[in-house]
CSV table of C-alpha atoms in Angstrom, one decimal:
chain,number,residue,atom,x,y,z
A,1,SER,CA,0.0,0.0,0.0
A,2,ALA,CA,1.0,3.6,-0.5
A,3,LEU,CA,1.1,4.1,3.3
A,4,VAL,CA,3.5,1.3,3.8
A,5,GLU,CA,5.7,2.8,1.1
A,6,GLU,CA,5.7,6.2,2.7
A,7,GLY,CA,6.8,4.8,6.0
A,8,VAL,CA,3.6,5.6,7.8
A,9,PRO,CA,3.5,2.5,9.9
A,10,GLU,CA,7.0,3.1,11.2
A,11,GLN,CA,6.2,6.7,11.9
A,12,ALA,CA,3.1,5.6,13.9
A,13,ILE,CA,5.0,2.9,15.7
A,14,ALA,CA,7.6,5.4,16.7
A,15,VAL,CA,5.0,7.9,17.9
A,16,LEU,CA,3.0,5.3,19.8
A,17,SER,CA,6.2,3.8,21.4
A,18,GLU,CA,7.1,7.2,22.7
A,19,ARG,CA,3.6,8.1,23.9
A,20,SER,CA,3.1,4.7,25.6
A,21,GLN,CA,6.5,4.7,27.2
A,22,THR,CA,6.8,1.1,25.9
A,23,GLU,CA,10.4,-0.3,26.2
A,24,TRP,CA,11.8,-3.9,25.4
A,25,ASP,CA,14.1,-5.8,27.7
A,26,ALA,CA,17.1,-7.9,26.5
A,27,ALA,CA,14.8,-10.8,26.0
A,28,ASP,CA,12.6,-8.8,23.8
A,29,GLN,CA,9.8,-8.8,26.4
A,30,PRO,CA,7.7,-5.6,26.6
A,31,ILE,CA,7.9,-3.3,29.6
A,32,VAL,CA,4.5,-1.6,29.8
A,33,ARG,CA,4.5,1.8,31.4
A,34,ASP,CA,1.4,3.6,30.1
A,35,SER,CA,1.1,6.4,32.7
A,36,THR,CA,-2.3,7.3,31.5
A,37,GLY,CA,-3.8,4.0,32.8
A,38,ILE,CA,-6.2,3.8,29.9
A,39,TYR,CA,-3.7,2.0,27.6
A,40,LEU,CA,-4.8,3.7,24.4
A,41,ASN,CA,-1.3,4.2,23.0
A,42,VAL,CA,0.1,0.8,24.1
A,43,VAL,CA,-2.8,-1.1,22.6
A,44,GLY,CA,-2.6,1.0,19.4
A,45,LEU,CA,1.2,0.2,19.3
A,46,ALA,CA,0.5,-3.4,19.6
A,47,ASP,CA,-2.1,-3.2,16.8
A,48,MET,CA,0.5,-1.4,14.5
A,49,LEU,CA,3.1,-4.1,15.3
A,50,ILE,CA,0.7,-7.0,14.4
A,51,HIS,CA,-0.2,-5.2,11.1
A,52,SER,CA,3.4,-4.4,10.1
A,53,ASP,CA,4.7,-8.0,10.1
A,54,ARG,CA,5.7,-8.0,13.8
A,55,ALA,CA,2.7,-10.0,15.1
A,56,PRO,CA,4.5,-12.0,17.7
A,57,ARG,CA,5.9,-8.8,19.3
A,58,GLY,CA,2.5,-7.1,19.0
A,59,ARG,CA,0.8,-10.1,20.8
A,60,ARG,CA,3.4,-10.2,23.6
A,61,LEU,CA,2.8,-6.5,24.2
A,62,LEU,CA,-0.9,-7.1,24.3
A,63,GLU,CA,-0.5,-9.9,26.8
A,64,ALA,CA,1.7,-7.7,28.9
A,65,THR,CA,-0.8,-4.9,28.7
A,66,LEU,CA,-3.7,-7.0,29.8
A,67,ALA,CA,-1.5,-8.2,32.7
A,68,ALA,CA,-0.7,-4.5,33.6
A,69,MET,CA,-4.4,-3.7,33.5
A,70,GLU,CA,-5.0,-6.6,36.0
A,71,ARG,CA,-2.2,-5.1,38.4
A,72,ASP,CA,-3.7,-1.6,38.1
A,73,ALA,CA,-7.2,-2.9,39.0
A,74,ARG,CA,-6.1,-5.4,41.7
A,75,ASP,CA,-2.9,-3.9,43.3
A,76,PHE,CA,-3.7,-0.3,43.0
A,77,GLY,CA,-7.5,-0.5,43.5
A,78,ARG,CA,-8.2,1.3,40.3
A,79,GLY,CA,-10.9,-1.1,39.3
A,80,THR,CA,-11.6,-1.6,35.5
A,81,LEU,CA,-13.6,1.4,34.7
A,82,TRP,CA,-10.5,3.1,33.1
A,83,GLN,CA,-9.9,0.1,30.9
A,84,HIS,CA,-13.4,-0.3,29.4
A,85,HIS,CA,-12.4,0.8,26.0
A,86,MET,CA,-9.0,-0.8,25.5
A,87,ARG,CA,-9.3,-4.1,27.3
A,88,PRO,CA,-11.9,-5.5,24.9
A,89,VAL,CA,-10.0,-4.2,21.8
A,90,ALA,CA,-6.7,-5.9,23.2
A,91,LEU,CA,-8.7,-9.2,23.8
A,92,ALA,CA,-10.2,-9.0,20.2
A,93,LEU,CA,-6.8,-8.4,18.7
A,94,LEU,CA,-5.6,-11.5,20.4
A,95,GLY,CA,-8.5,-13.5,19.1
A,96,ARG,CA,-9.9,-13.9,22.6
A,97,ASN,CA,-13.4,-13.2,21.2
A,98,ASP,CA,-15.5,-14.6,24.0
A,99,GLU,CA,-13.6,-12.5,26.5
A,100,ALA,CA,-13.9,-9.5,24.4
A,101,ILE,CA,-17.6,-9.9,24.1
A,102,ALA,CA,-17.9,-10.5,27.8
A,103,GLU,CA,-16.0,-7.2,28.4
A,104,LEU,CA,-18.2,-5.4,26.0
A,105,HIS,CA,-21.3,-6.7,27.5
A,106,SER,CA,-20.2,-5.6,30.9
A,107,ALA,CA,-19.4,-2.1,29.5
A,108,VAL,CA,-22.5,-1.5,27.5
A,109,VAL,CA,-25.3,-3.8,28.5
A,110,GLU,CA,-24.7,-3.2,32.3
A,111,ARG,CA,-24.6,0.4,31.5
A,112,TYR,CA,-21.4,1.7,33.1
A,113,ALA,CA,-19.9,2.9,29.8
A,114,LEU,CA,-22.2,4.1,27.1
A,115,ASN,CA,-20.5,7.2,25.9
A,116,GLU,CA,-20.1,6.9,22.1
A,117,TRP,CA,-20.3,3.1,22.1
A,118,TRP,CA,-22.8,3.0,19.2
A,119,TYR,CA,-20.0,4.6,17.0
A,120,TYR,CA,-17.2,2.8,18.6
A,121,LEU,CA,-18.7,-0.7,18.2
A,122,GLU,CA,-19.5,-0.1,14.6
A,123,HIS,CA,-16.2,1.2,13.5
A,124,GLU,CA,-13.4,-0.2,15.7
A,125,PRO,CA,-11.4,-2.5,13.3
A,126,ALA,CA,-10.5,-4.9,16.0
A,127,TYR,CA,-14.2,-5.8,16.4
A,128,ALA,CA,-14.6,-6.9,12.6
A,129,LYS,CA,-14.5,-10.5,13.4
A,130,LEU,CA,-17.0,-10.0,16.3
A,131,ARG,CA,-19.8,-8.2,14.4
A,132,ALA,CA,-21.4,-11.4,13.0
A,133,ASP,CA,-21.8,-12.8,16.5
A,134,THR,CA,-25.3,-12.5,17.8
A,135,ARG,CA,-24.0,-11.5,21.3
A,136,PHE,CA,-22.2,-8.6,19.7
A,137,GLN,CA,-25.2,-7.6,17.8
A,138,GLU,CA,-27.2,-7.5,20.9
A,139,ILE,CA,-24.6,-5.3,22.6
A,140,LEU,CA,-24.7,-2.9,19.5
A,141,ARG,CA,-28.5,-2.9,19.6
A,142,VAL,CA,-28.4,-1.8,23.4
A,143,ALA,CA,-25.9,0.9,22.5
A,144,ARG,CA,-27.8,2.2,19.5
A,145,GLU,CA,-31.1,2.3,21.5
A,146,HIS,CA,-29.3,4.3,24.3
A,147,ALA,CA,-27.9,6.8,21.7
A,148,ASN,CA,-31.5,7.2,20.1
A,149,ARG,CA,-33.0,7.9,23.6
A,150,GLU,CA,-30.2,10.5,24.2
A,151,ARG,CA,-31.0,12.1,20.9
A,152,GLN,CA,-34.7,12.2,21.6
A,153,ALA,CA,-34.1,13.6,25.1
A,154,LEU,CA,-31.9,16.3,23.5
A,155,ALA,CA,-34.5,17.2,20.8
A,156,GLN,CA,-37.1,17.7,23.6
A,157,LEU,CA,-34.9,19.9,25.5
A,158,ARG,CA,-34.2,22.0,22.4
A,159,ALA,CA,-37.8,22.1,21.5
A,160,SER,CA,-38.6,23.4,25.1
A,161,LYS,CA,-35.8,25.9,24.8
A,162,LEU,CA,-34.0,24.6,27.8
A,163,VAL,CA,-31.0,23.8,25.6
A,164,PRO,CA,-29.9,25.9,22.8
A,165,ASP,CA,-29.9,24.4,19.3
A,166,ARG,CA,-26.3,24.2,18.2
A,167,SER,CA,-26.7,21.4,15.7
A,168,GLY,CA,-26.5,23.8,12.7
A,169,GLY,CA,-29.7,22.3,11.2
A,170,ALA,CA,-28.5,18.6,11.4
A,171,ALA,CA,-31.2,16.0,11.5
A,172,ASN,CA,-31.9,14.2,14.8
A,173,GLY,CA,-30.4,11.0,13.3
A,174,ASP,CA,-27.2,12.7,12.1
A,175,ARG,CA,-24.2,11.4,14.0
């Protein structure tokens, strides 16, 4: 692809390595230090490694990231709330689909993380293999229903002039 020829994956890997503070020891094992605790950059780095012919390294990084998430939740008492976006992505990238779906179910159906899920579920590339699963489709249905209820509530607030209409004339269904 043109992006590979232009060195885009290598540039992305360099940026994500720096942002995630990921290092590798002498045995080529990852040292995960994502100070944000949400692991966005380190999971992105692993994804880039997997898709640029360094899949074993990317998978090792994902496994180490999942272990770091567990430590954060258990040893530092942070719980799993901060990991609700990246944990299921990491699991899906590893092909651990049942675990990924269980995480998504917990986040969406149990309603502790519904922000923008309708969009995230539909467009996250890591979920491509999950989308045909009826369990995933149910999670997506719940997220879409929530988004539609929120849109309707906002439309009512705008109609009653309690909230100004800043939509620029966009239809209620526009995303």
